[in-house]
Amino acid sequence: MCKGGGIVKNNGYKIVDFTKFKATVEPPNLLEVQLRSYEDFFQANVSPVKRKNEGLQLVFLETFPIYDLNEDSYLEFVKYWIETPKYTKDECKERGMTYSNPIWATVRLVVRERDQENGSLKVKDIREEDIYLGEFPRMTEEGTFIVNGAERVVVSQLHRSPGVIFSEKPHPSGRYLFSASVIPYQGSWLELYTDMNDVCYFTIDRKKKFPITLLLRALGYETDKDILELFYEKKNIRVSSIDFDSNEEYYLAEDVSSESDDTVFIKAGTLINEQLLRIITELNIERVDVFIVGSDEGDRLIIMSMAKDDTTNKEEALIKLYQALRPGDIPNIQSAEIKFNNLFFNPQFYNLERIGRKKINEKFGMNIDEKQTALTKEDIVEVVRGLIEMVSGKREPDDVDHLGNRRAKTVGELLYNRFQNGMRRLKQVTKERMSIKNVEECMPRDLINTKPLVAAVVEFFGTSQLSQFLDQVNPLAELTHKRRLSALGPGGLSRERAGFEVRDVHYTHYGRVCPIETPEGPNIGLIMSLATYARVNEYGLIETPYRVVKDGVVQNKIEYLSADDEDRYTIAQIDSDVDSKGKLKGPLILARRKSDFPWVSPLEVNYIDISPIQMVSISSSLIPFLEHDDANRALMGSNMQRQAVPLLTPEVPLVSTGMEEKVARDSGVVVVAENPGEVVEVSSEYIKIKRSGTDTEEYLADLVEETDVDFYRLKKFKRTNQDTCYNQVPLVKKGDRVKKGDIIADGPATKNGKLALGQNVLVAFMPWMGYNFEDAIVISERLLKDDVFTSIHIEEFELECRETKLGPEEITRDIPNVSSDAVKNLDKDGIIMVGAPVKPGDILIGKVTPKGETELLAEEKLLKAIFGEKAGEVRDASLKAPPGLEGWVVNVQVFEQKEAVSPKKRAKELLRIKEMEEEVERKRKKLKRSRDKCLENILIGAIPKVDIKDYETGDVIHKKGLKISERDFKEKLLLPIVEGRLSMEANLERKIDRILMVYREKIGELKASFGKQVDAIRKGDELPPGVLKRVKVYVARKRKISVGDKISGRHGNKGVISKILPVEDMPYLEDGTPIDIILDPLGVPSRMNIGQLLETHLGWTAHNLKFVAVSPIFSGATEQDIKGYLKKANLPENGQTVLYDGRTGDRFDEKITVGWMYIMKLNHLADDKIHMRAVGPYSLITQQPLGGKSQMGGQRFGEMEVWALEAYGAAYTLQEMLTVKSDDVIGRSRMYEAIVKGRPVPEPGIPESFNVLVRELRSLCLDIEPEFEGVEEFEEQKI
């Protein structure tokens, strides 16, 4: 908890750190939520026998064994393994492919035969085979998936946790009705609720309702006595003490029977009334066992329910339930019992998951094993007890919006659900095949069809609401998208049904979910962002870290708490006073306890926050002075940072928060040194570093052929999903020494390894001739001339050459009826050259398509035969630059299928492939020898400290304390080690696992490289069927700042540029410095985002004193700090100064707030939105111009615009708008002709929409005959 304000040096920059409360730990890797979940699902680098029963391994174990219909034969799962992708990430993006892993599984077919005499089964044959399951998308190191060439991200889903939820709702009468819902992860919902008559009912999947006692009878509590025993205490009382005047009722707990012959006079569970009391007295019974039921609503719940229940035993209850669940079926007791058991007690059909079982155990103080994921009888009884307690006022209702009752489904779990669905389909198809085919003659591959599995996973990545096109405007947008939580999606909420409560901020969000960052539209509160330090635990619950406080002393131990855990403790704020020994200073400390903020003694405190930024997301943590901004504006600020376009020359903010480097590093856009060393070569495209040390362990030396130079290839002018430019620039120069983890190259929107989304500019808050009224912004021409806000955008254009019925299309420079000037920038193949300038209408790729032959005259045939004219057979289908496109070609990619080759050439290809196969086999054997050598080096001569055992059988292979000889290694240990079957001491096991992992990676790379080379020889590039050639052209556009562009600060202070003034017209300071941007002063008080003013003042001092201020949120510079630095910089303490009018040189009357603010250019550029149309496409039916920029549409002249023209009496303009400018087909062609030939403008005709109306009426059998002059003309139009 050290106080800030010190000056430190960092990378040659002077940094003034105002941090008051230093975080005790760094935030975790910001992509961990994606990467760890995916790794845990596939367990790709874990030996098959050591894999945990989770993720893909669990899917296989749940699916297999698969039996045939008679259960004679079955398929058994042995193991699965994952191969290296054939193509790299960049190759997949370029070719429009999916970056995926081939997955294989070893499956065993066990064929059994039935003994004719005793019917027992004995194994006849076992066949094992490796089956190719398919290719499944692989996550990149940045946490994304590349599907069909586009980067996508799987968003985590926040949904209701399995378990039991108790709730209450008011009735119009004023009473409360209570309910309990048992929510499974998968299976039927069981809901219990009370009514106005104190009867408890239950429903299954919201179908027919029954009294709760019917469910208890179905569970085996058949008699009234059995049911009463569950909920009421048995008491032995004197018969004479029974008082009918009290509010209590007495029910017999035991049968009243004759002592001589056991005749039952009164059954247990019967209500004792005066008549029964007389019988008991006559039998000379002095004491009886009874259940005493009070008048309390909760006490009477079961009694009232029993009165409504007309069943008396288990059979009746089951039959009644079966009839409600399967109305059409004829019930019998066996099928009813099976159906009931499958509903809640069979793990195949009902699953609470570990989290559901954990929640039920915690809620009712039970201790049932977490592996028991189906319900038990005890669970249902406890739920009924809980509901009784709630009705009696002894239990509080649950809060459904509490984060203990909501959990995050991360990418691994979402994939698990998809693989499960796919495997179910696969199992069904396999069972059918096993019943049709003769299993004795089959291999596993003949029975298993993997298409349903691949289809299920591909469908998820392509169409799921949670698989989203990656927001890649800048690194922050990318990182935030990967950390997003959505309450929408399958099994979640819908924005139409979601109420206010579920969208609102909840106290459990503290440190887990950001209370600020959420969209502004209909999704507000449904889409959220993980807080900076938050993580998702094994149960899917979101946790946040705290430092432990023991006896009032802050410890260095850190513990992660879920929302439920946190409710039990008292937690102090990070700004609590702590002395040098870590003791909390009293007497009282402000702390949090659930949703309260009590003052407590230091001894009552259990934990303390670890950082001031703990409660907010990454995006919010980048806003300095966030604590001085209104929450609504902070929300806009955090959202708009994600829309900032990477600039040509970005700058690190003068007033930063200290999170900029963490965001840049974890986003993956910067290049980080993997090893220490010296830079030996640098160019714009790569960096070479000679290592001074290596991380490769000595025992791997034989397997890893190391060079002593690390090679880093940089990404140059790549296009992102949103057309912004992805470009990496080296930060190091030749001769520089680097350490492991140093940032050696900048990416988009980063500067010196720190996030840099915008520019520091000099701003003034003042009106200027009304041009900055209502959030309009006036800027200086300097920002235009010096390219301060210039950005590069890259657009992709693609053209495919296909095989058509009339013949193949062709990409060529020889295009009919096109001038030589139009093709001057095309190369010999008809593709525009890299570096060529592009204007609207320019040909980017020349293409001709065959057109149908027309009958030629005799003389035309002769001419064609003589001159061989080709132009008549094809038409121009070239790709042209769309309107508004101006830029330069930065890259061209050509992919083409291999043409048919001659037998001779084919033989050569086969020979080449055979040579390659032999080479691959040589390399594989060499790798195998190297692997064995590495294993020899660490094992031969070693003396194990624990027994070396076989994982599967538990047999001891080598005893502890005995030296491993070469013979032991080769005969007993090598094969089981390679198969991953041995368990041994942790150090040896770790080294062996590492050797095997490196070996698998090398083999995978070898196979992938071979597969790629074979494909290149056999097929050329992989293209869809019918596509002969695919050409992509990338055009870079330089966008300077212009009027209409949207710019913003970090505090939600957004605006649109209304005027660009010459530098000489801008107001200037006393020293002659002109202002860069004039902001509207009225935009501050009502918006209450005062943070922008504090940033402006501190930015002014930072600029003048040449330092970068680090001011983290809730822990940064105070007003006094800023005043102190303003004084130090000889600036006015109130941040206001005299300005002079640039046009006249006159001084403005009042002093004006001036300073340096960080401004970003947002991805809402006027160039993208401006649009005009002269002649373009028309709608087929209405014949009106289409709408929208993408369709080259016109502007709609709507109802209100018509009123305006009517008001002005502009009759001819109005007539023109409604006819020739819209849908008068004949009139508009006549108008065009008249304008071209310079003739008088003709009379307009009939709009097509009138004809549409006439046709509509005729379709209703109303014959419309228009009567007006010029009927012939009307008929001419052929209605």
mmCIF file with all atom_site columns, N, CA and C in Angstrom, residues 906-926:
data_model
loop_
_atom_site.group_PDB
_atom_site.id
_atom_site.type_symbol
_atom_site.label_atom_id
_atom_site.label_alt_id
_atom_site.label_comp_id
_atom_site.label_asym_id
_atom_site.label_entity_id
_atom_site.label_seq_id
_atom_site.pdbx_PDB_ins_code
_atom_site.Cartn_x
_atom_site.Cartn_y
_atom_site.Cartn_z
_atom_site.occupancy
_atom_site.B_iso_or_equiv
_atom_site.pdbx_formal_charge
_atom_site.auth_seq_id
_atom_site.auth_comp_id
_atom_site.auth_asym_id
_atom_site.auth_atom_id
_atom_site.pdbx_PDB_model_num
ATOM 1  N N  . ARG A 1 906 ? 2.700  -37.297 -64.996 1.00 0.00 ? 906 ARG A N  1
ATOM 2  C CA . ARG A 1 906 ? 2.093  -37.912 -63.820 1.00 0.00 ? 906 ARG A CA 1
ATOM 3  C C  . ARG A 1 906 ? 3.046  -38.927 -63.192 1.00 0.00 ? 906 ARG A C  1
ATOM 4  N N  . ALA A 1 907 ? 3.720  -39.711 -64.027 1.00 0.00 ? 907 ALA A N  1
ATOM 5  C CA . ALA A 1 907 ? 4.689  -40.711 -63.536 1.00 0.00 ? 907 ALA A CA 1
ATOM 6  C C  . ALA A 1 907 ? 5.827  -40.017 -62.781 1.00 0.00 ? 907 ALA A C  1
ATOM 7  N N  . LYS A 1 908 ? 6.255  -38.866 -63.335 1.00 0.00 ? 908 LYS A N  1
ATOM 8  C CA . LYS A 1 908 ? 7.323  -38.096 -62.667 1.00 0.00 ? 908 LYS A CA 1
ATOM 9  C C  . LYS A 1 908 ? 6.864  -37.614 -61.282 1.00 0.00 ? 908 LYS A C  1
ATOM 10 N N  . GLU A 1 909 ? 5.623  -37.182 -61.239 1.00 0.00 ? 909 GLU A N  1
ATOM 11 C CA . GLU A 1 909 ? 5.074  -36.696 -59.960 1.00 0.00 ? 909 GLU A CA 1
ATOM 12 C C  . GLU A 1 909 ? 5.039  -37.816 -58.933 1.00 0.00 ? 909 GLU A C  1
ATOM 13 N N  . LEU A 1 910 ? 4.582  -39.003 -59.352 1.00 0.00 ? 910 LEU A N  1
ATOM 14 C CA . LEU A 1 910 ? 4.505  -40.146 -58.432 1.00 0.00 ? 910 LEU A CA 1
ATOM 15 C C  . LEU A 1 910 ? 5.895  -40.522 -57.915 1.00 0.00 ? 910 LEU A C  1
ATOM 16 N N  . LEU A 1 911 ? 6.895  -40.436 -58.811 1.00 0.00 ? 911 LEU A N  1
ATOM 17 C CA . LEU A 1 911 ? 8.277  -40.727 -58.423 1.00 0.00 ? 911 LEU A CA 1
ATOM 18 C C  . LEU A 1 911 ? 8.750  -39.723 -57.375 1.00 0.00 ? 911 LEU A C  1
ATOM 19 N N  . ARG A 1 912 ? 8.425  -38.460 -57.615 1.00 0.00 ? 912 ARG A N  1
ATOM 20 C CA . ARG A 1 912 ? 8.812  -37.389 -56.679 1.00 0.00 ? 912 ARG A CA 1
ATOM 21 C C  . ARG A 1 912 ? 8.162  -37.607 -55.309 1.00 0.00 ? 912 ARG A C  1
ATOM 22 N N  . ILE A 1 913 ? 6.878  -38.023 -55.321 1.00 0.00 ? 913 ILE A N  1
ATOM 23 C CA . ILE A 1 913 ? 6.167  -38.258 -54.048 1.00 0.00 ? 913 ILE A CA 1
ATOM 24 C C  . ILE A 1 913 ? 6.795  -39.429 -53.304 1.00 0.00 ? 913 ILE A C  1
ATOM 25 N N  . LYS A 1 914 ? 7.201  -40.477 -54.076 1.00 0.00 ? 914 LYS A N  1
ATOM 26 C CA . LYS A 1 914 ? 7.827  -41.642 -53.442 1.00 0.00 ? 914 LYS A CA 1
ATOM 27 C C  . LYS A 1 914 ? 9.156  -41.253 -52.784 1.00 0.00 ? 914 LYS A C  1
ATOM 28 N N  . GLU A 1 915 ? 9.933  -40.424 -53.501 1.00 0.00 ? 915 GLU A N  1
ATOM 29 C CA . GLU A 1 915 ? 11.213 -39.943 -52.926 1.00 0.00 ? 915 GLU A CA 1
ATOM 30 C C  . GLU A 1 915 ? 10.963 -39.170 -51.630 1.00 0.00 ? 915 GLU A C  1
ATOM 31 N N  . MET A 1 916 ? 9.906  -38.342 -51.657 1.00 0.00 ? 916 MET A N  1
ATOM 32 C CA . MET A 1 916 ? 9.575  -37.555 -50.466 1.00 0.00 ? 916 MET A CA 1
ATOM 33 C C  . MET A 1 916 ? 9.168  -38.457 -49.314 1.00 0.00 ? 916 MET A C  1
ATOM 34 N N  . GLU A 1 917 ? 8.397  -39.509 -49.608 1.00 0.00 ? 917 GLU A N  1
ATOM 35 C CA . GLU A 1 917 ? 7.983  -40.462 -48.569 1.00 0.00 ? 917 GLU A CA 1
ATOM 36 C C  . GLU A 1 917 ? 9.193  -41.119 -47.917 1.00 0.00 ? 917 GLU A C  1
ATOM 37 N N  . GLU A 1 918 ? 10.168 -41.499 -48.765 1.00 0.00 ? 918 GLU A N  1
ATOM 38 C CA . GLU A 1 918 ? 11.381 -42.134 -48.246 1.00 0.00 ? 918 GLU A CA 1
ATOM 39 C C  . GLU A 1 918 ? 12.154 -41.150 -47.352 1.00 0.00 ? 918 GLU A C  1
ATOM 40 N N  . GLU A 1 919 ? 12.207 -39.881 -47.787 1.00 0.00 ? 919 GLU A N  1
ATOM 41 C CA . GLU A 1 919 ? 12.902 -38.853 -47.013 1.00 0.00 ? 919 GLU A CA 1
ATOM 42 C C  . GLU A 1 919 ? 12.228 -38.651 -45.656 1.00 0.00 ? 919 GLU A C  1
ATOM 43 N N  . VAL A 1 920 ? 10.888 -38.632 -45.681 1.00 0.00 ? 920 VAL A N  1
ATOM 44 C CA . VAL A 1 920 ? 10.125 -38.451 -44.431 1.00 0.00 ? 920 VAL A CA 1
ATOM 45 C C  . VAL A 1 920 ? 10.378 -39.628 -43.496 1.00 0.00 ? 920 VAL A C  1
ATOM 46 N N  . GLU A 1 921 ? 10.399 -40.833 -44.048 1.00 0.00 ? 921 GLU A N  1
ATOM 47 C CA . GLU A 1 921 ? 10.640 -42.035 -43.234 1.00 0.00 ? 921 GLU A CA 1
ATOM 48 C C  . GLU A 1 921 ? 12.036 -41.979 -42.605 1.00 0.00 ? 921 GLU A C  1
ATOM 49 N N  . ARG A 1 922 ? 13.041 -41.516 -43.385 1.00 0.00 ? 922 ARG A N  1
ATOM 50 C CA . ARG A 1 922 ? 14.414 -41.378 -42.855 1.00 0.00 ? 922 ARG A CA 1
ATOM 51 C C  . ARG A 1 922 ? 14.425 -40.404 -41.674 1.00 0.00 ? 922 ARG A C  1
ATOM 52 N N  . LYS A 1 923 ? 13.731 -39.275 -41.863 1.00 0.00 ? 923 LYS A N  1
ATOM 53 C CA . LYS A 1 923 ? 13.703 -38.257 -40.798 1.00 0.00 ? 923 LYS A CA 1
ATOM 54 C C  . LYS A 1 923 ? 12.961 -38.778 -39.574 1.00 0.00 ? 923 LYS A C  1
ATOM 55 N N  . ARG A 1 924 ? 11.883 -39.555 -39.806 1.00 0.00 ? 924 ARG A N  1
ATOM 56 C CA . ARG A 1 924 ? 11.108 -40.101 -38.698 1.00 0.00 ? 924 ARG A CA 1
ATOM 57 C C  . ARG A 1 924 ? 11.954 -41.058 -37.855 1.00 0.00 ? 924 ARG A C  1
ATOM 58 N N  . LYS A 1 925 ? 12.724 -41.912 -38.569 1.00 0.00 ? 925 LYS A N  1
ATOM 59 C CA . LYS A 1 925 ? 13.593 -42.861 -37.852 1.00 0.00 ? 925 LYS A CA 1
ATOM 60 C C  . LYS A 1 925 ? 14.676 -42.130 -37.056 1.00 0.00 ? 925 LYS A C  1
ATOM 61 N N  . LYS A 1 926 ? 15.186 -41.056 -37.673 1.00 0.00 ? 926 LYS A N  1
ATOM 62 C CA . LYS A 1 926 ? 16.217 -40.264 -36.996 1.00 0.00 ? 926 LYS A CA 1
ATOM 63 C C  . LYS A 1 926 ? 15.656 -39.629 -35.722 1.00 0.00 ? 926 LYS A C  1
#
